[in-house]
Coordinates of C-alpha atoms in Angstrom, one line a residue:
Chain A
D1 CA 18.2 -0.2 11.0
A2 CA 16.9 1.9 8.2
E3 CA 13.3 3.0 8.7
I4 CA 10.5 5.4 7.9
T5 CA 9.1 7.6 10.6
Q6 CA 5.8 9.4 10.4
S7 CA 4.6 12.1 12.8
P8 CA 2.3 12.8 14.3
R9 CA 0.8 9.4 14.7
H10 CA -2.6 10.8 15.7
K11 CA -4.0 14.2 15.1
I12 CA -7.4 15.9 15.6
T13 CA -7.9 19.2 13.9
E14 CA -10.7 21.5 12.8
T15 CA -12.1 22.2 9.4
G16 CA -10.1 24.9 7.6
R17 CA -6.9 24.6 9.5
Q18 CA -3.6 23.8 7.8
V19 CA -2.1 20.5 8.8
T20 CA 1.3 19.0 7.9
L21 CA 2.1 15.3 8.2
A22 CA 5.8 14.6 8.4
C23 CA 7.6 11.6 6.8
H24 CA 11.3 10.9 7.3
Q25 CA 13.2 7.9 5.9
T26 CA 16.7 6.7 6.4
W27 CA 16.6 4.1 3.6
N28 CA 18.1 6.7 1.2
H29 CA 15.5 5.7 -1.4
N30 CA 14.7 8.2 -4.1
N31 CA 11.1 7.3 -4.5
M32 CA 8.6 8.4 -1.9
F33 CA 4.8 8.2 -1.8
W34 CA 1.8 9.3 0.3
Y35 CA -1.3 7.2 0.4
R36 CA -4.5 7.5 2.2
Q37 CA -6.5 4.5 3.4
D38 CA -10.2 4.5 3.8
L39 CA -12.6 1.6 4.3
G40 CA -13.9 0.3 1.0
H41 CA -11.2 2.1 -1.0
G42 CA -8.0 0.4 -0.1
L43 CA -5.0 2.6 -0.5
R44 CA -5.1 5.6 -2.8
L45 CA -2.1 7.5 -4.1
I46 CA -2.1 11.2 -3.1
H47 CA 1.4 12.4 -4.2
Y48 CA 4.7 10.9 -5.1
S49 CA 8.3 12.0 -5.7
Y50 CA 11.1 10.4 -7.6
G51 CA 13.8 12.6 -6.0
V52 CA 14.8 16.0 -4.7
Q53 CA 12.7 18.8 -6.2
D54 CA 10.5 16.3 -8.0
T55 CA 6.8 16.0 -7.0
N56 CA 3.8 14.5 -8.8
K57 CA 0.1 14.3 -8.3
G58 CA -1.6 11.0 -7.7
E59 CA -5.2 10.0 -8.1
V60 CA -6.6 11.9 -5.1
S61 CA -4.3 15.0 -4.9
D62 CA -6.9 17.8 -4.6
G63 CA -6.5 19.6 -1.3
Y64 CA -3.0 18.2 -0.7
S65 CA 0.5 19.4 -1.5
V66 CA 4.1 18.0 -0.9
S67 CA 7.6 19.3 -1.3
R68 CA 10.9 17.5 -1.5
S69 CA 13.9 19.5 -0.5
N70 CA 16.1 16.6 0.5
T71 CA 16.2 12.8 0.0
E72 CA 15.0 12.0 3.5
D73 CA 11.8 14.0 3.9
L74 CA 8.4 14.3 2.1
P75 CA 6.0 16.3 4.2
L76 CA 2.3 16.2 3.2
T77 CA 0.3 19.5 3.7
L78 CA -3.4 19.9 3.9
E79 CA -3.9 23.5 3.1
S80 CA -7.4 23.8 4.5
A81 CA -8.5 20.6 6.2
A82 CA -11.9 19.2 5.3
S83 CA -13.9 16.5 7.0
S84 CA -13.5 14.3 3.8
Q85 CA -9.8 14.2 4.6
T86 CA -10.3 12.3 7.8
S87 CA -8.3 9.2 7.1
V88 CA -5.2 7.1 7.8
Y89 CA -2.2 8.4 5.9
F90 CA 0.7 6.2 5.0
C91 CA 4.1 7.3 3.7
A92 CA 6.1 4.8 1.8
T93 CA 9.4 4.5 -0.1
S94 CA 10.4 2.1 -2.8
R95 CA 13.5 0.2 -3.5
G96 CA 14.5 1.2 -7.1
H97 CA 15.3 -2.2 -8.7
T98 CA 12.4 -4.2 -7.4
G99 CA 9.9 -1.4 -6.7
E100 CA 9.0 -3.0 -3.3
L101 CA 7.3 -0.5 -1.0
F102 CA 8.2 0.1 2.6
F103 CA 5.6 1.8 4.7
G104 CA 5.7 4.0 7.7
E105 CA 3.5 3.3 10.7
G106 CA 0.7 5.6 9.5
S107 CA -0.8 8.9 10.7
R108 CA -4.5 8.9 11.8
L109 CA -6.0 12.3 11.0
T110 CA -9.5 13.4 12.2
V111 CA -10.9 16.6 10.9
L112 CA -13.9 17.9 12.9
Chain B
E1 CA -7.3 3.9 -16.1
L2 CA -5.8 1.1 -14.3
K3 CA -8.1 -0.9 -12.0
V4 CA -7.1 -3.6 -9.6
E5 CA -9.8 -5.9 -8.3
Q6 CA -9.5 -8.5 -5.6
N7 CA -11.8 -11.3 -4.7
P8 CA -13.1 -12.2 -2.4
L9 CA -13.3 -9.1 -0.4
F10 CA -13.9 -11.1 2.8
L11 CA -12.9 -14.6 3.5
S12 CA -13.7 -16.7 6.6
M13 CA -12.1 -20.1 6.6
Q14 CA -11.4 -22.9 9.0
E15 CA -7.9 -23.8 10.1
G16 CA -6.3 -26.4 8.0
K17 CA -8.2 -25.5 4.8
N18 CA -6.8 -24.2 1.5
Y19 CA -8.0 -21.2 -0.4
T20 CA -7.0 -18.8 -3.1
I21 CA -7.3 -15.0 -3.3
Y22 CA -7.4 -13.5 -6.8
C23 CA -6.1 -10.2 -8.0
N24 CA -7.1 -9.0 -11.5
Y25 CA -5.9 -5.9 -13.1
S26 CA -7.0 -4.0 -16.2
T27 CA -3.8 -2.9 -18.0
T28 CA -0.4 -4.2 -19.0
S29 CA 2.0 -4.6 -16.1
D30 CA 4.9 -7.0 -15.3
R31 CA 5.2 -6.1 -11.7
L32 CA 2.8 -7.1 -9.0
Y33 CA 3.2 -7.0 -5.2
W34 CA 1.4 -8.6 -2.2
Y35 CA 1.2 -6.9 1.2
R36 CA -0.2 -7.9 4.5
Q37 CA -1.9 -5.6 7.0
D38 CA -2.8 -6.5 10.5
P39 CA -5.6 -4.5 12.2
G40 CA -4.4 -1.0 13.2
K41 CA -1.0 -1.6 11.8
S42 CA 1.0 -0.7 8.7
L43 CA 1.5 -2.8 5.6
E44 CA 4.4 -5.2 5.2
S45 CA 5.7 -6.7 2.0
L46 CA 5.0 -10.3 1.3
F47 CA 5.9 -11.0 -2.3
V48 CA 7.4 -9.2 -5.2
L49 CA 6.5 -10.7 -8.6
L50 CA 8.4 -9.2 -11.5
S51 CA 7.8 -11.3 -14.6
N52 CA 5.2 -13.5 -16.2
G53 CA 5.1 -16.9 -14.6
A54 CA 6.8 -15.7 -11.4
V55 CA 6.0 -17.9 -8.4
K56 CA 7.1 -17.1 -4.9
Q57 CA 6.5 -19.1 -1.7
E58 CA 6.8 -18.3 2.0
G59 CA 5.5 -20.7 4.5
R60 CA 1.9 -21.4 3.9
L61 CA 1.5 -18.6 1.3
M62 CA 2.3 -18.9 -2.4
A63 CA 1.9 -16.1 -5.0
S64 CA 1.9 -16.4 -8.7
L65 CA 1.7 -14.0 -11.7
D66 CA 0.2 -14.5 -15.1
T67 CA 0.7 -11.2 -17.0
K68 CA -1.1 -12.5 -20.1
A69 CA -4.3 -13.1 -18.1
R70 CA -3.5 -10.0 -16.0
L71 CA -4.1 -12.2 -12.9
S72 CA -2.2 -12.9 -9.7
T73 CA -3.2 -15.5 -7.1
L74 CA -2.3 -15.8 -3.5
H75 CA -2.8 -19.4 -2.4
I76 CA -3.1 -20.3 1.3
T77 CA -2.3 -23.8 2.3
A78 CA -3.5 -25.4 5.5
A79 CA -4.5 -22.0 7.0
V80 CA -3.6 -21.1 10.6
H81 CA -5.1 -18.4 12.8
D82 CA -1.9 -16.3 12.5
L83 CA -2.7 -15.7 8.9
S84 CA -5.7 -13.7 9.8
A85 CA -5.1 -10.2 8.3
T86 CA -6.0 -8.1 5.3
Y87 CA -4.1 -8.9 2.1
F88 CA -3.6 -6.3 -0.6
C89 CA -2.2 -6.7 -4.1
A90 CA -0.7 -3.7 -5.9
V91 CA 0.2 -3.2 -9.5
D92 CA 3.0 -1.0 -10.8
I93 CA 1.9 1.1 -13.8
T94 CA 4.7 0.0 -16.1
G95 CA 7.8 2.2 -16.0
T96 CA 6.4 4.7 -13.5
Y97 CA 6.8 3.2 -10.0
K98 CA 3.2 4.3 -9.4
Y99 CA 1.4 1.6 -7.5
I100 CA -2.4 1.0 -7.6
F101 CA -3.8 -1.1 -4.9
G102 CA -6.7 -3.5 -4.8
T103 CA -9.3 -2.9 -2.1
G104 CA -8.0 -5.8 0.0
T105 CA -9.1 -9.2 1.1
R106 CA -9.9 -9.5 4.7
L107 CA -9.0 -13.0 5.8
K108 CA -10.3 -14.5 9.0
V109 CA -9.1 -18.0 10.0
L110 CA -11.3 -19.7 12.5
A111 CA -9.8 -22.2 15.0

């Protein structure tokens, strides 16, 4: 079955370190998204991509970057982790004609 | 700026009762989605509403969309404990495939 895989599922890091969260999908969907989920804020869009070599900033993109070198992967990088980036991160893809989102299992990041 | 508001934010209800969750949004969109999230889990798609007047039903849940009023409702009929979860609506900023989520409604169904 097609799926979305996120790794690591849990990570603890220190302030100032670089962290990369991986997202791999086998849906062959062009659209991919990264969201963060925090209590009281719902899900907020960090970055998104409509296809290979395409990346765009979402509403909370400061301190994050993404790259899209193939259809399957959209890694999310925190260049210098901050405590404010402690959150649960979800990767998602969308089916083009309906726009329905399919989510990965999430990555819980703690920045100490 | 597109804003998506859900109410109530928290809902505690007895089994067997009916209730409605509301999702209001602030700008034009013809595409609205409902998702369910269980504690500590990911989100799963419930309904995809793609036009004004769209109505979808699955079991005890029914969702509808009124694009003129910029309002979607998620109606729960004869609630059961298994429906306890957090429900999110999400709106597509028209033509962009960017999705803005509401803050969620945490539903607790009491036996």
